[in-house]
Amino acid sequence: SQTIHQWPATLVQPVGSPLSLECTVEGTSNPNLYWYRQAAGRGLQLLFYSVGIGQISSEVPQNLSASRPQDRQFILSSKKLLLSDSGFYLCAWRETSVDYNEQFFGPGTRLTVL
Amino acid sequence: GQNIDQPTEMTATEGAIVQINCTYQTSGFNGLFWYQQHAGEAPTFLSYNVLDGLEEKGRFSSFLSRSKGYSYLLLKELQMKDSASYLCASMDSNYQLIWGAGTKLIIKP
């Protein structure tokens, strides 16, 4: 069965500090991978998605970046955090080799920028 | 533009039935999804409709009308644990999910 891991679960960082959030998926090959952000009481905002190693599409221009160094690893980074970067960050994956279309989410990282 | 509309909040009584509506407008259509999200947790998949009609899964059912750009999630025999936010999402022609802001469902005893 497939599982998705995210860490850390919570993070408190000062403004201007760097960020690295990691997501890994087990039990599948060549998944589509996604990074979302959810502000308090709001819907999910797609930040980045990837259809393969080294292939990153950015949906929202901002001070965040993403990388996919391995097939099942997706990393979200920032060089300098802003207050507005606070939120709930969710990684998700989707199977692409079959007709199943649903996305499955990791447990999320709650980021507070002070 | 792309848009998903659903009510912000609904209240229902334990044991009753509630219907959460969603209207969507996306560039192309590859299905309508419903997810459940408990406070502080990640969303979990509930249902997927790509053809018109009603899909039933235990206490939960989901309906789709593609001509009307409309879906609803029906929850029967409500339990306190059903208190959560319910997210509607439409998959566009690029297989990206366009998300609604979610409907917070409050269940009262």
mmCIF file with all atom_site columns, C-alpha atoms in Angstrom, chain A residues 19 32-37 45-51 55-68 74-78 89-92 103, chain B residues 96:
data_model
loop_
_atom_site.group_PDB
_atom_site.id
_atom_site.type_symbol
_atom_site.label_atom_id
_atom_site.label_alt_id
_atom_site.label_comp_id
_atom_site.label_asym_id
_atom_site.label_entity_id
_atom_site.label_seq_id
_atom_site.pdbx_PDB_ins_code
_atom_site.Cartn_x
_atom_site.Cartn_y
_atom_site.Cartn_z
_atom_site.occupancy
_atom_site.B_iso_or_equiv
_atom_site.pdbx_formal_charge
_atom_site.auth_seq_id
_atom_site.auth_comp_id
_atom_site.auth_asym_id
_atom_site.auth_atom_id
_atom_site.pdbx_PDB_model_num
ATOM 1  C CA . LEU A 1 19  ? 12.707 26.902 5.115   1.00 0.00 ? 19  LEU A CA 1
ATOM 2  C CA . ASN A 1 32  ? 2.414  13.321 -9.679  1.00 0.00 ? 32  ASN A CA 1
ATOM 3  C CA . LEU A 1 33  ? 3.388  15.339 -6.605  1.00 0.00 ? 33  LEU A CA 1
ATOM 4  C CA . TYR A 1 34  ? 1.833  18.546 -5.284  1.00 0.00 ? 34  TYR A CA 1
ATOM 5  C CA . TRP A 1 35  ? 2.502  21.227 -2.682  1.00 0.00 ? 35  TRP A CA 1
ATOM 6  C CA . TYR A 1 36  ? -0.515 23.112 -1.344  1.00 0.00 ? 36  TYR A CA 1
ATOM 7  C CA . ARG A 1 37  ? -0.897 25.836 1.255   1.00 0.00 ? 37  ARG A CA 1
ATOM 8  C CA . GLN A 1 45  ? -3.918 26.944 -2.835  1.00 0.00 ? 45  GLN A CA 1
ATOM 9  C CA . LEU A 1 46  ? -1.770 24.956 -5.254  1.00 0.00 ? 46  LEU A CA 1
ATOM 10 C CA . LEU A 1 47  ? 1.834  26.132 -5.009  1.00 0.00 ? 47  LEU A CA 1
ATOM 11 C CA . PHE A 1 48  ? 3.809  23.637 -7.119  1.00 0.00 ? 48  PHE A CA 1
ATOM 12 C CA . TYR A 1 49  ? 3.294  20.360 -8.897  1.00 0.00 ? 49  TYR A CA 1
ATOM 13 C CA . SER A 1 50  ? 5.663  17.876 -10.479 1.00 0.00 ? 50  SER A CA 1
ATOM 14 C CA . VAL A 1 51  ? 5.122  15.172 -13.068 1.00 0.00 ? 51  VAL A CA 1
ATOM 15 C CA . GLN A 1 55  ? 10.111 18.798 -13.466 1.00 0.00 ? 55  GLN A CA 1
ATOM 16 C CA . ILE A 1 56  ? 8.484  21.542 -11.421 1.00 0.00 ? 56  ILE A CA 1
ATOM 17 C CA . SER A 1 57  ? 5.557  23.778 -12.363 1.00 0.00 ? 57  SER A CA 1
ATOM 18 C CA . SER A 1 58  ? 4.871  26.856 -10.286 1.00 0.00 ? 58  SER A CA 1
ATOM 19 C CA . GLU A 1 59  ? 1.314  28.049 -9.919  1.00 0.00 ? 59  GLU A CA 1
ATOM 20 C CA . VAL A 1 60  ? 1.836  31.128 -7.771  1.00 0.00 ? 60  VAL A CA 1
ATOM 21 C CA . PRO A 1 61  ? 4.859  33.462 -8.013  1.00 0.00 ? 61  PRO A CA 1
ATOM 22 C CA . GLN A 1 62  ? 6.301  34.015 -4.547  1.00 0.00 ? 62  GLN A CA 1
ATOM 23 C CA . ASN A 1 63  ? 9.408  33.509 -2.458  1.00 0.00 ? 63  ASN A CA 1
ATOM 24 C CA . LEU A 1 64  ? 8.987  29.739 -2.343  1.00 0.00 ? 64  LEU A CA 1
ATOM 25 C CA . SER A 1 65  ? 10.611 27.118 -4.553  1.00 0.00 ? 65  SER A CA 1
ATOM 26 C CA . ALA A 1 66  ? 10.267 23.374 -4.973  1.00 0.00 ? 66  ALA A CA 1
ATOM 27 C CA . SER A 1 67  ? 12.532 20.569 -6.071  1.00 0.00 ? 67  SER A CA 1
ATOM 28 C CA . ARG A 1 68  ? 12.134 16.890 -6.879  1.00 0.00 ? 68  ARG A CA 1
ATOM 29 C CA . PHE A 1 74  ? 9.397  16.518 -3.077  1.00 0.00 ? 74  PHE A CA 1
ATOM 30 C CA . ILE A 1 75  ? 10.938 19.457 -1.218  1.00 0.00 ? 75  ILE A CA 1
ATOM 31 C CA . LEU A 1 76  ? 9.528  22.923 -0.560  1.00 0.00 ? 76  LEU A CA 1
ATOM 32 C CA . SER A 1 77  ? 12.060 25.654 0.225   1.00 0.00 ? 77  SER A CA 1
ATOM 33 C CA . SER A 1 78  ? 12.458 29.320 0.892   1.00 0.00 ? 78  SER A CA 1
ATOM 34 C CA . TYR A 1 89  ? 1.429  23.085 4.039   1.00 0.00 ? 89  TYR A CA 1
ATOM 35 C CA . LEU A 1 90  ? 0.179  19.896 2.469   1.00 0.00 ? 90  LEU A CA 1
ATOM 36 C CA . CYS A 1 91  ? 1.954  17.519 0.132   1.00 0.00 ? 91  CYS A CA 1
ATOM 37 C CA . ALA A 1 92  ? -0.171 15.275 -2.072  1.00 0.00 ? 92  ALA A CA 1
ATOM 38 C CA . GLN A 1 103 ? -5.050 12.973 -4.779  1.00 0.00 ? 103 GLN A CA 1
ATOM 39 C CA . GLN B 2 96  ? -5.379 19.979 -11.758 1.00 0.00 ? 96  GLN B CA 1
#
